[in-house]
Amino acid sequence: LSTDLSYGSFLKDSRIYQPNTYFEADGKTEIAEINNGFDTDTKIDLYSFKTDYEKSFNKLSISAGFKYYQVETVNDFIVSNVVEDEYFVDEARSNNFSYTEQVAAGYLDGKYTFSKSLKANVGLRIENTASQGILESAVATENDNVKRNYTNIFPNVGIAYNKGKSDFNLGYGRRIARPNYQQLNPFE
């Protein structure tokens, strides 16, 4: 039996200066100069609790567990017009996006050893996800507050055969891809 409690925090303050000079086709005659600044600050907090239990019998090994985690993110995307080294925020192109995700999952997994060279496993994970994304912007959007709550089932099954220096594996599993939290902003 093992239990883990975790907390993680990520902070990134980022300011990018992007000068833009536009020229005629001759490449020498300047048409316009538009300089932008981008502040893309990110704050992520992650909390998790996980407990696992494993028990072995002769040729059978069974494991079960539960995991809960919560992620809270705040992503700023502030666009500024830069004139003579002075930053003027462009409210129409800027936003703040906050996202909260809570995941509770339980699993049961079994492994059976038929012989030294033949092993099989089968498992099932059930997961419930509740999330909310809130976009704050001067420009009204249709989806400025998106809430989701869904449950998924993730089965897996596999068989492994080892003969000398060769391994043969056949497996099926259903998985889910999570977003990259530090770049999570629908404006981008």
PDB file of C-alpha atoms in Angstrom:
ATOM      1  CA  LEU A   1       0.000   0.000   0.000  1.00  0.00           C
ATOM      2  CA  SER A   2       1.406   3.389  -0.941  1.00  0.00           C
ATOM      3  CA  THR A   3       0.011   6.902  -0.741  1.00  0.00           C
ATOM      4  CA  ASP A   4       1.348  10.136  -2.210  1.00  0.00           C
ATOM      5  CA  LEU A   5       0.347  13.738  -1.645  1.00  0.00           C
ATOM      6  CA  SER A   6       1.799  16.305  -4.037  1.00  0.00           C
ATOM      7  CA  TYR A   7       1.732  20.011  -4.705  1.00  0.00           C
ATOM      8  CA  GLY A   8       3.433  21.737  -7.621  1.00  0.00           C
ATOM      9  CA  SER A   9       3.574  25.327  -8.729  1.00  0.00           C
ATOM     10  CA  PHE A  10       4.807  26.894 -11.959  1.00  0.00           C
ATOM     11  CA  LEU A  11       5.247  30.609 -12.590  1.00  0.00           C
ATOM     12  CA  LYS A  12       6.447  32.238 -15.782  1.00  0.00           C
ATOM     13  CA  ASP A  13       6.602  35.958 -16.483  1.00  0.00           C
ATOM     14  CA  SER A  14       7.297  36.554 -20.141  1.00  0.00           C
ATOM     15  CA  ARG A  15       7.563  39.788 -22.087  1.00  0.00           C
ATOM     16  CA  ILE A  16       8.311  39.697 -25.805  1.00  0.00           C
ATOM     17  CA  TYR A  17       9.088  42.719 -27.947  1.00  0.00           C
ATOM     18  CA  GLN A  18       8.301  42.313 -31.644  1.00  0.00           C
ATOM     19  CA  PRO A  19       9.365  45.172 -33.925  1.00  0.00           C
ATOM     20  CA  ASN A  20       7.751  45.221 -37.394  1.00  0.00           C
ATOM     21  CA  THR A  21       8.918  47.462 -40.236  1.00  0.00           C
ATOM     22  CA  TYR A  22       7.090  47.265 -43.573  1.00  0.00           C
ATOM     23  CA  PHE A  23       8.745  48.223 -46.878  1.00  0.00           C
ATOM     24  CA  GLU A  24       7.737  48.754 -50.493  1.00  0.00           C
ATOM     25  CA  ALA A  25       8.687  46.072 -53.021  1.00  0.00           C
ATOM     26  CA  ASP A  26      12.017  47.838 -53.586  1.00  0.00           C
ATOM     27  CA  GLY A  27      13.016  46.811 -50.045  1.00  0.00           C
ATOM     28  CA  LYS A  28      14.206  50.340 -49.191  1.00  0.00           C
ATOM     29  CA  THR A  29      11.145  52.569 -48.961  1.00  0.00           C
ATOM     30  CA  GLU A  30       9.553  52.274 -45.510  1.00  0.00           C
ATOM     31  CA  ILE A  31       5.740  52.068 -45.499  1.00  0.00           C
ATOM     32  CA  ALA A  32       5.027  51.673 -41.789  1.00  0.00           C
ATOM     33  CA  GLU A  33       6.467  50.681 -38.448  1.00  0.00           C
ATOM     34  CA  ILE A  34       4.240  48.772 -36.028  1.00  0.00           C
ATOM     35  CA  ASN A  35       5.865  47.468 -32.888  1.00  0.00           C
ATOM     36  CA  ASN A  36       4.133  45.100 -30.482  1.00  0.00           C
ATOM     37  CA  GLY A  37       4.757  43.832 -26.995  1.00  0.00           C
ATOM     38  CA  PHE A  38       3.339  40.606 -25.602  1.00  0.00           C
ATOM     39  CA  ASP A  39       3.063  39.785 -21.904  1.00  0.00           C
ATOM     40  CA  THR A  40       2.247  36.096 -21.572  1.00  0.00           C
ATOM     41  CA  ASP A  41       2.364  35.378 -17.866  1.00  0.00           C
ATOM     42  CA  THR A  42       1.408  31.919 -16.610  1.00  0.00           C
ATOM     43  CA  LYS A  43       0.616  30.589 -13.141  1.00  0.00           C
ATOM     44  CA  ILE A  44      -0.162  26.901 -12.576  1.00  0.00           C
ATOM     45  CA  ASP A  45      -0.946  25.155  -9.289  1.00  0.00           C
ATOM     46  CA  LEU A  46      -1.345  21.376  -9.149  1.00  0.00           C
ATOM     47  CA  TYR A  47      -2.602  19.360  -6.175  1.00  0.00           C
ATOM     48  CA  SER A  48      -2.795  15.581  -6.177  1.00  0.00           C
ATOM     49  CA  PHE A  49      -3.579  12.634  -3.917  1.00  0.00           C
ATOM     50  CA  LYS A  50      -2.853   9.070  -5.003  1.00  0.00           C
ATOM     51  CA  THR A  51      -3.100   5.734  -3.270  1.00  0.00           C
ATOM     52  CA  ASP A  52      -2.207   2.321  -4.705  1.00  0.00           C
ATOM     53  CA  TYR A  53      -2.536  -1.225  -3.389  1.00  0.00           C
ATOM     54  CA  GLU A  54      -0.816  -4.264  -4.860  1.00  0.00           C
ATOM     55  CA  LYS A  55      -1.116  -7.910  -3.885  1.00  0.00           C
ATOM     56  CA  SER A  56       0.653 -10.894  -5.429  1.00  0.00           C
ATOM     57  CA  PHE A  57      -0.522 -14.485  -5.452  1.00  0.00           C
ATOM     58  CA  ASN A  58       1.406 -17.342  -7.020  1.00  0.00           C
ATOM     59  CA  LYS A  59       1.139 -16.406 -10.746  1.00  0.00           C
ATOM     60  CA  LEU A  60      -1.346 -13.559 -10.351  1.00  0.00           C
ATOM     61  CA  SER A  61      -0.710  -9.978  -9.336  1.00  0.00           C
ATOM     62  CA  ILE A  62      -3.562  -7.551  -8.691  1.00  0.00           C
ATOM     63  CA  SER A  63      -3.284  -3.801  -8.207  1.00  0.00           C
ATOM     64  CA  ALA A  64      -5.904  -1.177  -7.529  1.00  0.00           C
ATOM     65  CA  GLY A  65      -5.794   2.503  -6.839  1.00  0.00           C
ATOM     66  CA  PHE A  66      -7.391   5.891  -6.721  1.00  0.00           C
ATOM     67  CA  LYS A  67      -6.099   9.268  -7.823  1.00  0.00           C
ATOM     68  CA  TYR A  68      -7.504  12.763  -7.458  1.00  0.00           C
ATOM     69  CA  TYR A  69      -5.886  15.877  -8.800  1.00  0.00           C
ATOM     70  CA  GLN A  70      -6.785  19.471  -9.358  1.00  0.00           C
ATOM     71  CA  VAL A  71      -5.098  21.943 -11.677  1.00  0.00           C
ATOM     72  CA  GLU A  72      -5.657  25.687 -11.523  1.00  0.00           C
ATOM     73  CA  THR A  73      -4.129  27.874 -14.230  1.00  0.00           C
ATOM     74  CA  VAL A  74      -4.167  31.558 -15.060  1.00  0.00           C
ATOM     75  CA  ASN A  75      -2.801  32.575 -18.464  1.00  0.00           C
ATOM     76  CA  ASP A  76      -2.493  36.227 -19.448  1.00  0.00           C
ATOM     77  CA  PHE A  77      -2.156  37.308 -23.047  1.00  0.00           C
ATOM     78  CA  ILE A  78      -1.619  41.065 -22.992  1.00  0.00           C
ATOM     79  CA  VAL A  79      -0.920  42.731 -26.348  1.00  0.00           C
ATOM     80  CA  SER A  80       0.576  46.223 -26.375  1.00  0.00           C
ATOM     81  CA  ASN A  81       1.346  48.733 -29.084  1.00  0.00           C
ATOM     82  CA  VAL A  82       4.864  50.010 -28.462  1.00  0.00           C
ATOM     83  CA  VAL A  83       5.574  53.622 -29.368  1.00  0.00           C
ATOM     84  CA  GLU A  84       8.975  55.121 -28.493  1.00  0.00           C
ATOM     85  CA  ASP A  85       9.622  52.419 -25.858  1.00  0.00           C
ATOM     86  CA  GLU A  86       6.267  53.057 -24.173  1.00  0.00           C
ATOM     87  CA  TYR A  87       3.728  50.192 -23.940  1.00  0.00           C
ATOM     88  CA  PHE A  88       0.031  50.919 -24.572  1.00  0.00           C
ATOM     89  CA  VAL A  89      -2.234  47.922 -23.874  1.00  0.00           C
ATOM     90  CA  ASP A  90      -4.525  46.946 -26.760  1.00  0.00           C
ATOM     91  CA  GLU A  91      -7.631  45.827 -24.843  1.00  0.00           C
ATOM     92  CA  ALA A  92      -9.309  44.434 -27.978  1.00  0.00           C
ATOM     93  CA  ARG A  93      -6.479  41.935 -28.547  1.00  0.00           C
ATOM     94  CA  SER A  94      -5.719  41.061 -24.901  1.00  0.00           C
ATOM     95  CA  ASN A  95      -7.294  38.562 -22.544  1.00  0.00           C
ATOM     96  CA  ASN A  96      -6.993  36.574 -19.342  1.00  0.00           C
ATOM     97  CA  PHE A  97      -7.873  32.887 -19.308  1.00  0.00           C
ATOM     98  CA  SER A  98      -8.328  30.880 -16.114  1.00  0.00           C
ATOM     99  CA  TYR A  99      -8.883  27.145 -16.122  1.00  0.00           C
ATOM    100  CA  THR A 100      -9.667  24.674 -13.352  1.00  0.00           C
ATOM    101  CA  GLU A 101      -9.693  20.909 -13.839  1.00  0.00           C
ATOM    102  CA  GLN A 102     -10.552  18.254 -11.267  1.00  0.00           C
ATOM    103  CA  VAL A 103      -9.989  14.592 -12.079  1.00  0.00           C
ATOM    104  CA  ALA A 104     -10.956  11.595  -9.947  1.00  0.00           C
ATOM    105  CA  ALA A 105      -9.923   8.176 -11.227  1.00  0.00           C
ATOM    106  CA  GLY A 106      -9.960   4.601  -9.962  1.00  0.00           C
ATOM    107  CA  TYR A 107      -8.327   1.573 -11.518  1.00  0.00           C
ATOM    108  CA  LEU A 108      -8.056  -2.199 -11.215  1.00  0.00           C
ATOM    109  CA  ASP A 109      -5.311  -4.130 -12.995  1.00  0.00           C
ATOM    110  CA  GLY A 110      -4.427  -7.819 -13.115  1.00  0.00           C
ATOM    111  CA  LYS A 111      -1.270  -9.525 -14.417  1.00  0.00           C
ATOM    112  CA  TYR A 112      -0.962 -13.256 -14.925  1.00  0.00           C
ATOM    113  CA  THR A 113       2.224 -15.210 -15.650  1.00  0.00           C
ATOM    114  CA  PHE A 114       1.496 -18.328 -17.684  1.00  0.00           C
ATOM    115  CA  SER A 115       5.168 -19.279 -18.018  1.00  0.00           C
ATOM    116  CA  LYS A 116       8.607 -17.637 -18.019  1.00  0.00           C
ATOM    117  CA  SER A 117       8.038 -16.456 -21.562  1.00  0.00           C
ATOM    118  CA  LEU A 118       4.273 -15.746 -21.632  1.00  0.00           C
ATOM    119  CA  LYS A 119       2.515 -13.047 -19.584  1.00  0.00           C
ATOM    120  CA  ALA A 120      -0.813 -11.252 -19.863  1.00  0.00           C
ATOM    121  CA  ASN A 121      -2.444  -8.246 -18.269  1.00  0.00           C
ATOM    122  CA  VAL A 122      -5.919  -6.746 -18.217  1.00  0.00           C
ATOM    123  CA  GLY A 123      -7.108  -3.564 -16.571  1.00  0.00           C
ATOM    124  CA  LEU A 124      -9.811  -0.962 -16.329  1.00  0.00           C
ATOM    125  CA  ARG A 125      -9.640   2.693 -15.283  1.00  0.00           C
ATOM    126  CA  ILE A 126     -12.688   4.885 -14.699  1.00  0.00           C
ATOM    127  CA  GLU A 127     -12.188   8.619 -14.679  1.00  0.00           C
ATOM    128  CA  ASN A 128     -14.422  11.606 -14.008  1.00  0.00           C
ATOM    129  CA  THR A 129     -13.299  15.055 -15.153  1.00  0.00           C
ATOM    130  CA  ALA A 130     -14.891  18.355 -14.185  1.00  0.00           C
ATOM    131  CA  SER A 131     -13.428  21.487 -15.757  1.00  0.00           C
ATOM    132  CA  GLN A 132     -14.179  25.141 -16.250  1.00  0.00           C
ATOM    133  CA  GLY A 133     -12.481  27.665 -18.502  1.00  0.00           C
ATOM    134  CA  ILE A 134     -13.216  31.378 -18.121  1.00  0.00           C
ATOM    135  CA  LEU A 135     -12.082  33.881 -20.734  1.00  0.00           C
ATOM    136  CA  GLU A 136     -12.041  37.536 -19.691  1.00  0.00           C
ATOM    137  CA  SER A 137     -11.686  39.880 -22.645  1.00  0.00           C
ATOM    138  CA  ALA A 138     -12.860  43.303 -23.780  1.00  0.00           C
ATOM    139  CA  VAL A 139     -14.232  41.585 -26.880  1.00  0.00           C
ATOM    140  CA  ALA A 140     -17.344  39.525 -26.185  1.00  0.00           C
ATOM    141  CA  THR A 141     -17.100  35.880 -27.175  1.00  0.00           C
ATOM    142  CA  GLU A 142     -19.714  33.155 -27.372  1.00  0.00           C
ATOM    143  CA  ASN A 143     -17.765  30.687 -25.227  1.00  0.00           C
ATOM    144  CA  ASP A 144     -16.314  32.847 -22.468  1.00  0.00           C
ATOM    145  CA  ASN A 145     -17.310  30.366 -19.734  1.00  0.00           C
ATOM    146  CA  VAL A 146     -17.052  26.686 -20.680  1.00  0.00           C
ATOM    147  CA  LYS A 147     -17.963  24.035 -18.101  1.00  0.00           C
ATOM    148  CA  ARG A 148     -17.575  20.316 -18.667  1.00  0.00           C
ATOM    149  CA  ASN A 149     -18.245  17.243 -16.574  1.00  0.00           C
ATOM    150  CA  TYR A 150     -17.796  13.789 -18.073  1.00  0.00           C
ATOM    151  CA  THR A 151     -16.876  10.228 -17.169  1.00  0.00           C
ATOM    152  CA  ASN A 152     -14.751   7.947 -19.348  1.00  0.00           C
ATOM    153  CA  ILE A 153     -13.752   4.303 -19.191  1.00  0.00           C
ATOM    154  CA  PHE A 154     -10.231   3.269 -20.211  1.00  0.00           C
ATOM    155  CA  PRO A 155      -9.735  -0.461 -20.714  1.00  0.00           C
ATOM    156  CA  ASN A 156      -6.368  -2.064 -21.452  1.00  0.00           C
ATOM    157  CA  VAL A 157      -5.321  -5.570 -22.302  1.00  0.00           C
ATOM    158  CA  GLY A 158      -1.987  -6.990 -23.340  1.00  0.00           C
ATOM    159  CA  ILE A 159      -0.002 -10.121 -23.876  1.00  0.00           C
ATOM    160  CA  ALA A 160       3.795 -10.429 -23.904  1.00  0.00           C
ATOM    161  CA  TYR A 161       5.922 -13.266 -25.222  1.00  0.00           C
ATOM    162  CA  ASN A 162       9.665 -13.405 -24.617  1.00  0.00           C
ATOM    163  CA  LYS A 163      11.846 -15.898 -26.425  1.00  0.00           C
ATOM    164  CA  GLY A 164      15.555 -15.408 -25.864  1.00  0.00           C
ATOM    165  CA  LYS A 165      16.594 -12.003 -27.239  1.00  0.00           C
ATOM    166  CA  SER A 166      13.224 -11.347 -28.872  1.00  0.00           C
ATOM    167  CA  ASP A 167      10.160  -9.755 -27.289  1.00  0.00           C
ATOM    168  CA  PHE A 168       6.711  -9.799 -28.850  1.00  0.00           C
ATOM    169  CA  ASN A 169       3.992  -7.608 -27.354  1.00  0.00           C
ATOM    170  CA  LEU A 170       0.412  -7.121 -28.366  1.00  0.00           C
ATOM    171  CA  GLY A 171      -1.749  -4.637 -26.535  1.00  0.00           C
ATOM    172  CA  TYR A 172      -4.774  -2.441 -26.647  1.00  0.00           C
ATOM    173  CA  GLY A 173      -5.434   0.526 -24.419  1.00  0.00           C
ATOM    174  CA  ARG A 174      -7.562   3.614 -24.493  1.00  0.00           C
ATOM    175  CA  ARG A 175      -5.883   6.817 -23.308  1.00  0.00           C
ATOM    176  CA  ILE A 176      -6.609  10.524 -23.051  1.00  0.00           C
ATOM    177  CA  ALA A 177      -4.315  13.434 -23.904  1.00  0.00           C
ATOM    178  CA  ARG A 178      -4.282  16.348 -21.475  1.00  0.00           C
ATOM    179  CA  PRO A 179      -3.595  19.922 -22.572  1.00  0.00           C
ATOM    180  CA  ASN A 180      -0.266  21.629 -22.058  1.00  0.00           C
ATOM    181  CA  TYR A 181      -1.367  23.824 -19.161  1.00  0.00           C
ATOM    182  CA  GLN A 182       1.261  26.520 -19.619  1.00  0.00           C
ATOM    183  CA  GLN A 183       0.027  27.288 -23.147  1.00  0.00           C
ATOM    184  CA  LEU A 184      -3.659  26.889 -22.441  1.00  0.00           C
ATOM    185  CA  ASN A 185      -5.375  29.982 -23.803  1.00  0.00           C
ATOM    186  CA  PRO A 186      -8.015  29.873 -26.530  1.00  0.00           C
ATOM    187  CA  PHE A 187      -6.903  33.241 -27.910  1.00  0.00           C
ATOM    188  CA  GLU A 188      -3.529  31.777 -28.829  1.00  0.00           C
TER     189      GLU A 188
END
